């Protein structure tokens, strides 16, 4: 694309240009843009895609049989390629083998995620609390709490061939009875679609792994008691079961633990709007939390991202994804931002995520 063509595109877009001017400004000089161009050039054609018309292939300088292509490297060409990638709703994956691509957060455009400071989270958390308390709960059809989650977990192996790391796809179904006993069924998951979206086909074929636990194994039936707690007491409840509960922690470490604790208490529960409202209100008092803006999650849902600020120095940043319409937690991303954590993959990289796809009250455990 030459400068004349760029101007024609801008004229056609008029005032509807969806790409902010700050994204275009010197985009060709940013490392992410240069890396995006390099990755695009290296990518082989997908044989499953429909061929382009002959006249388009001729202008592009490449045919579907893989003949060499002349790549324009001028400012306009690099900028256009960079913007095409930056505008992808699910972001651009780094060149990290076997880890999911990063999501594209609304306030992370001109910088790496590790350096993103975000905006103050308190006003957003207050809004989420209001939305949660206003949520209209669906009628219960039973007394068993059922949760279906797509869970990708980090696995590292070392053998004679060296060290290999991957984030392995899976799904988890849990049923929690009123006495706290539970049944859990884990299955292997399908690979993500292009761009990092969850596939629509569900679990991969293969035998499931089933576990059962006796009464009191889950505290999901007692979550409603969180509503009446004072904010400082609720914070302590969220810290229970995290590393911060076992030792004296710095304020930065405590902020990370609060996010992990929030994810932990919700992972097997059908959480009411009242409980969500109480949690978001308690977290709103934590000045080390920030928002990274709006983001589409792995299931294509609009969410807002809550995490710790870059100054916290956490090697892995937990990022809570919350539905702004009803204040429900719908996902958790864990992103490596410091390679000193020992994961063996270049940072930044997603080293795990949970996407909550179903929460419902049912009358039996599967």
Tab-separated table of C-alpha atoms in Angstrom:
chain	number	residue	atom	x	y	z
A	1	UNK	CA	0.000	0.000	0.000
A	2	UNK	CA	1.528	3.320	-1.061
A	3	UNK	CA	0.921	6.782	0.404
A	4	UNK	CA	-1.691	7.617	-2.236
A	5	UNK	CA	-3.665	4.462	-1.418
A	6	UNK	CA	-3.472	5.204	2.292
A	7	UNK	CA	-4.966	8.645	1.702
A	8	UNK	CA	-7.770	7.133	-0.403
A	9	UNK	CA	-8.640	4.722	2.414
A	10	UNK	CA	-8.657	7.550	4.938
A	11	UNK	CA	-10.949	9.583	2.679
A	12	UNK	CA	-13.377	6.670	2.412
A	13	UNK	CA	-13.412	6.200	6.170
A	14	UNK	CA	-13.950	9.886	6.808
A	15	UNK	CA	-14.845	10.491	10.448
A	16	UNK	CA	-15.517	6.807	11.092
A	17	UNK	CA	-11.873	5.733	11.324
A	18	UNK	CA	-11.949	3.158	14.155
A	19	UNK	CA	-8.196	3.350	14.765
A	20	UNK	CA	-7.145	6.215	17.075
A	21	UNK	CA	-4.496	8.546	15.718
A	22	UNK	CA	-2.192	7.648	18.624
A	23	UNK	CA	-2.155	4.051	17.408
A	24	UNK	CA	-1.015	5.116	13.941
A	25	UNK	CA	1.562	7.602	15.158
A	26	UNK	CA	5.047	6.123	14.561
A	27	UNK	CA	3.546	2.634	14.693
A	28	UNK	CA	6.229	1.349	12.312
A	29	UNK	CA	8.894	2.152	14.902
A	30	UNK	CA	7.336	0.194	17.766
A	31	UNK	CA	8.721	-3.295	18.483
A	32	UNK	CA	5.260	-4.853	18.418
A	33	UNK	CA	4.589	-3.495	14.933
A	34	UNK	CA	7.930	-4.692	13.563
A	35	UNK	CA	7.350	-8.099	15.141
A	36	UNK	CA	3.827	-8.256	13.681
A	37	UNK	CA	5.124	-7.548	10.173
A	38	UNK	CA	7.839	-10.176	10.525
A	39	UNK	CA	5.341	-12.781	11.724
A	40	UNK	CA	2.888	-12.008	8.907
A	41	UNK	CA	5.620	-12.391	6.306
A	42	UNK	CA	6.729	-15.732	7.802
A	43	UNK	CA	3.209	-17.210	7.996
A	44	UNK	CA	2.440	-19.873	5.406
A	45	UNK	CA	-0.862	-19.663	3.501
A	46	UNK	CA	-3.750	-21.630	4.970
A	47	UNK	CA	-4.709	-24.255	2.342
A	48	UNK	CA	-8.243	-24.398	3.737
A	49	UNK	CA	-9.008	-20.800	2.868
A	50	UNK	CA	-10.724	-19.856	-0.370
A	51	UNK	CA	-8.234	-18.653	-3.012
A	52	UNK	CA	-8.149	-14.962	-3.819
A	53	UNK	CA	-9.256	-13.831	-7.293
A	54	UNK	CA	-6.494	-14.055	-9.901
A	55	UNK	CA	-6.248	-10.296	-10.380
A	56	UNK	CA	-5.805	-9.770	-6.638
A	57	UNK	CA	-3.114	-12.446	-6.466
A	58	UNK	CA	-1.286	-10.819	-9.358
A	59	UNK	CA	-1.280	-7.425	-7.653
A	60	UNK	CA	-0.159	-8.947	-4.382
A	61	UNK	CA	2.847	-10.595	-6.047
A	62	UNK	CA	2.043	-14.052	-4.686
A	63	UNK	CA	-0.037	-17.024	-5.738
A	64	UNK	CA	-1.516	-19.774	-3.607
A	65	UNK	CA	1.229	-22.202	-4.680
A	66	UNK	CA	3.715	-20.368	-2.451
A	67	UNK	CA	5.772	-18.409	-5.024
A	68	UNK	CA	7.932	-15.664	-3.497
A	69	UNK	CA	6.325	-12.341	-2.724
A	70	UNK	CA	7.849	-8.882	-2.838
A	71	UNK	CA	7.177	-7.228	0.507
A	72	UNK	CA	6.796	-3.466	0.717
A	73	UNK	CA	8.716	-2.154	3.702
A	74	UNK	CA	7.915	1.535	3.482
A	75	UNK	CA	6.405	3.456	6.366
A	76	UNK	CA	2.853	3.238	5.049
A	77	UNK	CA	3.030	-0.522	4.436
A	78	UNK	CA	4.430	-1.330	7.869
A	79	UNK	CA	1.963	0.972	9.572
A	80	UNK	CA	-0.987	-0.581	7.755
A	81	UNK	CA	0.093	-4.079	8.716
A	82	UNK	CA	0.669	-3.074	12.317
A	83	UNK	CA	-2.721	-1.401	12.593
A	84	UNK	CA	-4.466	-4.438	11.095
A	85	UNK	CA	-3.010	-6.522	13.872
A	86	UNK	CA	-3.537	-4.013	16.660
A	87	UNK	CA	-7.198	-3.652	15.721
A	88	UNK	CA	-7.850	-7.407	16.129
A	89	UNK	CA	-10.362	-7.699	19.038
A	90	UNK	CA	-8.459	-10.617	20.525
A	91	UNK	CA	-5.015	-9.141	20.055
A	92	UNK	CA	-1.850	-10.482	18.527
A	93	UNK	CA	-0.058	-13.474	20.006
A	94	UNK	CA	3.589	-13.092	20.740
A	95	UNK	CA	5.927	-15.605	19.116
A	96	UNK	CA	5.549	-17.989	22.067
A	97	UNK	CA	5.087	-21.630	21.173
A	98	UNK	CA	2.332	-23.584	22.924
A	99	UNK	CA	0.854	-20.676	24.873
A	100	UNK	CA	-2.459	-18.973	24.072
A	101	UNK	CA	-2.393	-15.537	22.456
A	102	UNK	CA	-2.786	-12.516	24.681
A	103	UNK	CA	-6.149	-10.814	24.745
A	104	UNK	CA	-6.311	-7.241	23.474
A	105	UNK	CA	-7.058	-4.900	26.366
A	106	UNK	CA	-8.545	-1.496	25.665
A	107	UNK	CA	-5.944	0.436	27.658
A	108	UNK	CA	-2.954	-1.583	26.441
A	109	UNK	CA	-2.194	-0.224	22.984
A	110	UNK	CA	1.067	1.678	22.950
A	111	UNK	CA	3.005	-0.446	25.431
A	112	UNK	CA	3.752	-4.015	26.461
A	113	UNK	CA	1.420	-5.568	29.028
A	114	UNK	CA	4.240	-5.755	31.582
A	115	UNK	CA	4.550	-1.963	31.473
A	116	UNK	CA	0.847	-1.132	31.250
A	117	UNK	CA	-0.205	0.956	34.234
A	118	UNK	CA	-3.932	0.963	33.453
A	119	UNK	CA	-6.433	3.304	35.104
A	120	UNK	CA	-7.686	3.499	38.667
A	121	UNK	CA	-9.945	0.504	39.322
A	122	UNK	CA	-12.036	1.919	42.173
A	123	UNK	CA	-14.695	3.684	40.030
A	124	UNK	CA	-15.013	0.630	37.781
A	125	UNK	CA	-15.315	-1.727	40.758
A	126	UNK	CA	-17.976	0.512	42.308
A	127	UNK	CA	-19.940	0.361	39.046
A	128	UNK	CA	-19.535	-3.421	38.900
A	129	UNK	CA	-20.823	-3.673	42.475
A	130	UNK	CA	-23.939	-1.687	41.568
A	131	UNK	CA	-24.527	-3.830	38.474
A	132	UNK	CA	-24.149	-7.013	40.502
A	133	UNK	CA	-26.587	-5.924	43.190
A	134	UNK	CA	-29.145	-5.029	40.510
A	135	UNK	CA	-28.808	-8.437	38.844
A	136	UNK	CA	-32.041	-10.407	38.483
A	137	UNK	CA	-31.252	-13.984	39.473
A	138	UNK	CA	-32.786	-16.811	37.407
A	139	UNK	CA	-35.091	-19.167	39.287
A	140	UNK	CA	-33.419	-22.146	40.917
A	141	UNK	CA	-34.357	-25.543	39.510
A	142	UNK	CA	-32.498	-27.484	42.206
A	143	UNK	CA	-30.101	-27.192	45.144
A	144	UNK	CA	-26.900	-28.373	43.420
A	145	UNK	CA	-24.453	-25.741	42.114
A	146	UNK	CA	-23.175	-26.624	38.641
A	147	UNK	CA	-20.223	-24.858	37.006
A	148	UNK	CA	-18.726	-25.556	33.572
A	149	UNK	CA	-15.363	-23.911	32.871
A	150	UNK	CA	-12.811	-24.032	30.072
A	151	UNK	CA	-9.515	-24.270	31.964
A	152	UNK	CA	-6.091	-24.053	30.335
A	153	UNK	CA	-3.260	-24.965	32.713
A	154	UNK	CA	0.510	-24.611	32.444
A	155	UNK	CA	2.593	-27.777	32.184
A	156	UNK	CA	6.360	-28.020	31.918
A	157	UNK	CA	8.380	-31.171	31.162
A	158	UNK	CA	12.124	-31.788	31.141
A	159	UNK	CA	13.792	-34.764	29.488
A	160	UNK	CA	16.837	-35.610	27.362
A	161	UNK	CA	15.476	-33.418	24.607
A	162	UNK	CA	15.366	-30.379	26.855
A	163	UNK	CA	12.657	-28.426	28.636
A	164	UNK	CA	9.263	-27.978	27.002
A	165	UNK	CA	6.389	-25.875	28.255
A	166	UNK	CA	2.797	-25.655	27.130
A	167	UNK	CA	-0.573	-24.424	28.308
A	168	UNK	CA	-2.806	-27.487	28.029
A	169	UNK	CA	-6.516	-27.138	27.154
A	170	UNK	CA	-9.200	-28.745	29.259
A	171	UNK	CA	-12.716	-28.428	30.592
A	172	UNK	CA	-13.951	-28.942	34.142
A	173	UNK	CA	-17.508	-29.643	35.272
A	174	UNK	CA	-18.306	-29.515	38.990
A	175	UNK	CA	-21.431	-30.214	40.985
A	176	UNK	CA	-21.522	-29.023	44.608
A	177	UNK	CA	-24.250	-30.300	46.929
A	178	UNK	CA	-25.685	-28.350	49.870
A	179	UNK	CA	-23.419	-30.213	52.325
A	180	UNK	CA	-20.285	-29.102	50.451
A	181	UNK	CA	-19.586	-32.478	48.866
A	182	UNK	CA	-18.728	-32.309	45.209
A	183	UNK	CA	-18.167	-34.238	42.026
A	184	UNK	CA	-15.663	-33.033	39.430
A	185	UNK	CA	-15.201	-34.239	35.842
A	186	UNK	CA	-12.166	-33.073	33.857
A	187	UNK	CA	-11.714	-33.600	30.135
A	188	UNK	CA	-9.103	-32.654	27.584
A	189	UNK	CA	-10.028	-29.585	25.576
A	190	UNK	CA	-9.819	-28.679	21.911
A	191	UNK	CA	-7.158	-26.223	20.658
A	192	UNK	CA	-8.106	-22.569	20.421
A	193	UNK	CA	-9.311	-21.139	17.162
A	194	UNK	CA	-7.224	-18.618	15.254
A	195	UNK	CA	-7.049	-15.436	17.307
A	196	UNK	CA	-7.367	-17.163	20.671
A	197	UNK	CA	-11.100	-17.893	20.767
A	198	UNK	CA	-12.498	-20.995	22.419
A	199	UNK	CA	-13.718	-23.595	19.903
A	200	UNK	CA	-17.394	-24.356	19.644
A	201	UNK	CA	-16.998	-28.120	19.680
A	202	UNK	CA	-16.624	-28.641	23.426
A	203	UNK	CA	-14.327	-31.252	24.920
A	204	UNK	CA	-11.926	-33.371	22.925
A	205	UNK	CA	-12.633	-37.104	22.668
A	206	UNK	CA	-11.049	-39.219	25.352
A	207	UNK	CA	-11.814	-40.654	28.786
A	208	UNK	CA	-12.782	-38.090	31.437
A	209	UNK	CA	-11.104	-37.940	34.835
A	210	UNK	CA	-13.671	-38.009	37.631
A	211	UNK	CA	-13.176	-37.192	41.295
A	212	UNK	CA	-15.536	-37.014	44.250
A	213	UNK	CA	-15.055	-35.311	47.616
A	214	UNK	CA	-17.064	-35.637	50.811
A	215	UNK	CA	-19.084	-33.105	52.810
A	216	UNK	CA	-17.344	-29.839	53.560
A	217	UNK	CA	-14.925	-30.119	50.655
A	218	UNK	CA	-16.302	-26.928	49.081
A	219	UNK	CA	-17.331	-23.701	50.765
A	220	UNK	CA	-19.608	-22.781	47.849
A	221	UNK	CA	-22.778	-23.396	49.933
A	222	UNK	CA	-21.623	-20.788	52.483
A	223	UNK	CA	-20.754	-17.955	50.100
A	224	UNK	CA	-23.939	-16.021	50.841
A	225	UNK	CA	-22.523	-15.364	54.329
A	226	UNK	CA	-19.969	-13.035	52.716
A	227	UNK	CA	-22.666	-10.432	52.138
A	228	UNK	CA	-22.966	-9.470	55.806
A	229	UNK	CA	-19.242	-9.159	56.492
A	230	UNK	CA	-17.436	-5.892	57.066
A	231	UNK	CA	-15.069	-5.045	54.170
A	232	UNK	CA	-11.899	-5.783	56.165
A	233	UNK	CA	-13.266	-9.150	57.309
A	234	UNK	CA	-14.308	-9.984	53.759
A	235	UNK	CA	-10.788	-9.167	52.573
A	236	UNK	CA	-9.415	-11.660	55.095
A	237	UNK	CA	-11.822	-14.306	53.802
A	238	UNK	CA	-10.597	-13.700	50.261
A	239	UNK	CA	-6.984	-14.086	51.425
A	240	UNK	CA	-7.712	-17.446	53.080
A	241	UNK	CA	-6.170	-20.246	51.055
A	242	UNK	CA	-3.684	-17.969	49.263
A	243	UNK	CA	0.036	-17.693	49.961
A	244	UNK	CA	-0.640	-14.428	51.786
A	245	UNK	CA	-2.524	-16.299	54.514
A	246	UNK	CA	0.619	-18.195	55.545
A	247	UNK	CA	3.096	-15.317	55.862
A	248	UNK	CA	3.498	-11.592	56.220
A	249	UNK	CA	2.951	-10.059	52.805
A	250	UNK	CA	3.774	-6.738	51.236
A	251	UNK	CA	0.878	-4.533	50.073
A	252	UNK	CA	1.691	-5.434	46.467
A	253	UNK	CA	1.610	-9.166	47.248
A	254	UNK	CA	-1.655	-8.707	49.123
A	255	UNK	CA	-3.249	-7.078	46.079
A	256	UNK	CA	-2.297	-10.082	43.937
A	257	UNK	CA	-3.628	-12.466	46.595
A	258	UNK	CA	-6.951	-10.620	46.729
A	259	UNK	CA	-7.432	-11.232	43.011
A	260	UNK	CA	-6.438	-14.892	43.326
A	261	UNK	CA	-8.689	-15.263	46.365
A	262	UNK	CA	-11.628	-13.792	44.466
A	263	UNK	CA	-11.068	-16.302	41.677
A	264	UNK	CA	-10.710	-19.159	44.167
A	265	UNK	CA	-13.975	-18.607	46.066
A	266	UNK	CA	-15.902	-18.377	42.820
A	267	UNK	CA	-14.429	-21.281	40.849
A	268	UNK	CA	-17.046	-23.887	41.913
A	269	UNK	CA	-19.965	-21.684	42.919
A	270	UNK	CA	-23.085	-20.150	41.443
A	271	UNK	CA	-22.393	-16.704	42.841
A	272	UNK	CA	-25.281	-14.387	43.616
A	273	UNK	CA	-25.330	-10.736	42.656
A	274	UNK	CA	-25.297	-9.793	46.332
A	275	UNK	CA	-22.049	-11.706	46.892
A	276	UNK	CA	-20.437	-10.256	43.769
A	277	UNK	CA	-21.495	-6.786	44.879
A	278	UNK	CA	-19.905	-7.257	48.293
A	279	UNK	CA	-16.646	-8.525	46.767
A	280	UNK	CA	-16.311	-5.714	44.232
A	281	UNK	CA	-17.062	-3.132	46.924
A	282	UNK	CA	-14.348	-4.593	49.149
A	283	UNK	CA	-11.828	-4.607	46.297
A	284	UNK	CA	-12.655	-0.998	45.445
A	285	UNK	CA	-10.770	0.021	48.606
A	286	UNK	CA	-7.568	-1.601	47.279
A	287	UNK	CA	-5.581	1.243	45.685
A	288	UNK	CA	-3.102	-1.100	43.961
A	289	UNK	CA	-5.748	-2.504	41.634
A	290	UNK	CA	-6.180	-1.065	38.148
A	291	UNK	CA	-8.381	-1.629	35.129
A	292	UNK	CA	-6.937	-2.429	31.716
A	293	UNK	CA	-10.186	-1.384	30.063
A	294	UNK	CA	-12.645	-3.353	27.986
A	295	UNK	CA	-11.738	-6.665	26.373
A	296	UNK	CA	-13.448	-9.524	24.557
A	297	UNK	CA	-12.843	-12.732	26.484
A	298	UNK	CA	-12.097	-16.195	25.055
A	299	UNK	CA	-15.799	-16.773	24.407
A	300	UNK	CA	-16.256	-13.430	22.645
A	301	UNK	CA	-18.049	-11.780	25.579
A	302	UNK	CA	-17.574	-8.104	26.393
A	303	UNK	CA	-15.852	-7.730	29.745
A	304	UNK	CA	-13.791	-5.278	31.772
A	305	UNK	CA	-10.348	-6.294	33.058
A	306	UNK	CA	-9.212	-5.820	36.674
A	307	UNK	CA	-5.611	-6.531	37.706
A	308	UNK	CA	-2.649	-5.146	39.648
A	309	UNK	CA	-0.641	-2.187	38.405
A	310	UNK	CA	2.700	-2.674	36.715
A	311	UNK	CA	4.492	-1.163	39.711
A	312	UNK	CA	3.398	-4.139	41.828
A	313	UNK	CA	6.182	-6.165	40.244
A	314	UNK	CA	4.179	-9.396	40.168
A	315	UNK	CA	5.878	-11.857	37.759
A	316	UNK	CA	2.457	-13.327	36.920
A	317	UNK	CA	-0.448	-10.902	36.748
A	318	UNK	CA	-3.889	-12.349	37.476
A	319	UNK	CA	-6.504	-10.511	35.423
A	320	UNK	CA	-10.166	-10.801	36.389
A	321	UNK	CA	-12.640	-10.471	33.512
A	322	UNK	CA	-16.014	-9.170	34.661
A	323	UNK	CA	-19.246	-8.650	32.743
A	324	UNK	CA	-20.008	-4.933	33.126
A	325	UNK	CA	-23.722	-5.524	32.519
A	326	UNK	CA	-24.351	-7.709	35.580
A	327	UNK	CA	-21.082	-7.694	37.551
A	328	UNK	CA	-20.470	-11.432	37.137
A	329	UNK	CA	-16.948	-12.856	37.019
A	330	UNK	CA	-16.693	-14.682	33.692
A	331	UNK	CA	-12.980	-15.359	33.379
A	332	UNK	CA	-9.483	-15.193	34.826
A	333	UNK	CA	-6.313	-14.769	32.751
A	334	UNK	CA	-2.837	-15.340	34.209
A	335	UNK	CA	-0.119	-13.562	32.256
A	336	UNK	CA	3.621	-13.997	32.751
A	337	UNK	CA	5.288	-10.579	32.592
A	338	UNK	CA	8.680	-11.425	34.150
A	339	UNK	CA	10.739	-14.367	32.901
A	340	UNK	CA	12.517	-14.654	36.249
A	341	UNK	CA	9.447	-16.562	37.477
A	342	UNK	CA	10.946	-19.656	35.842
A	343	UNK	CA	8.169	-20.723	33.481
A	344	UNK	CA	10.638	-21.237	30.656
A	345	UNK	CA	8.703	-19.220	28.077
A	346	UNK	CA	9.346	-15.679	26.836
A	347	UNK	CA	7.286	-12.946	28.467
A	348	UNK	CA	4.657	-11.721	28.069
A	349	UNK	CA	2.783	-15.015	27.778
A	350	UNK	CA	-0.533	-16.419	28.952
A	351	UNK	CA	0.342	-19.244	31.362
A	352	UNK	CA	-3.226	-20.197	32.153
A	353	UNK	CA	-6.822	-19.066	31.990
A	354	UNK	CA	-10.307	-19.972	33.183
A	355	UNK	CA	-13.383	-19.077	31.141
A	356	UNK	CA	-16.626	-19.671	33.044
A	357	UNK	CA	-19.190	-20.749	30.482
A	358	UNK	CA	-22.079	-22.017	32.637
A	359	UNK	CA	-23.196	-21.427	36.224
A	360	UNK	CA	-26.576	-22.878	37.181
A	361	UNK	CA	-28.599	-24.418	39.974
A	362	UNK	CA	-29.588	-27.967	39.021
A	363	UNK	CA	-31.400	-30.814	40.706
A	364	UNK	CA	-28.723	-33.488	40.429
A	365	UNK	CA	-24.959	-33.922	40.026
A	366	UNK	CA	-24.727	-34.929	36.386
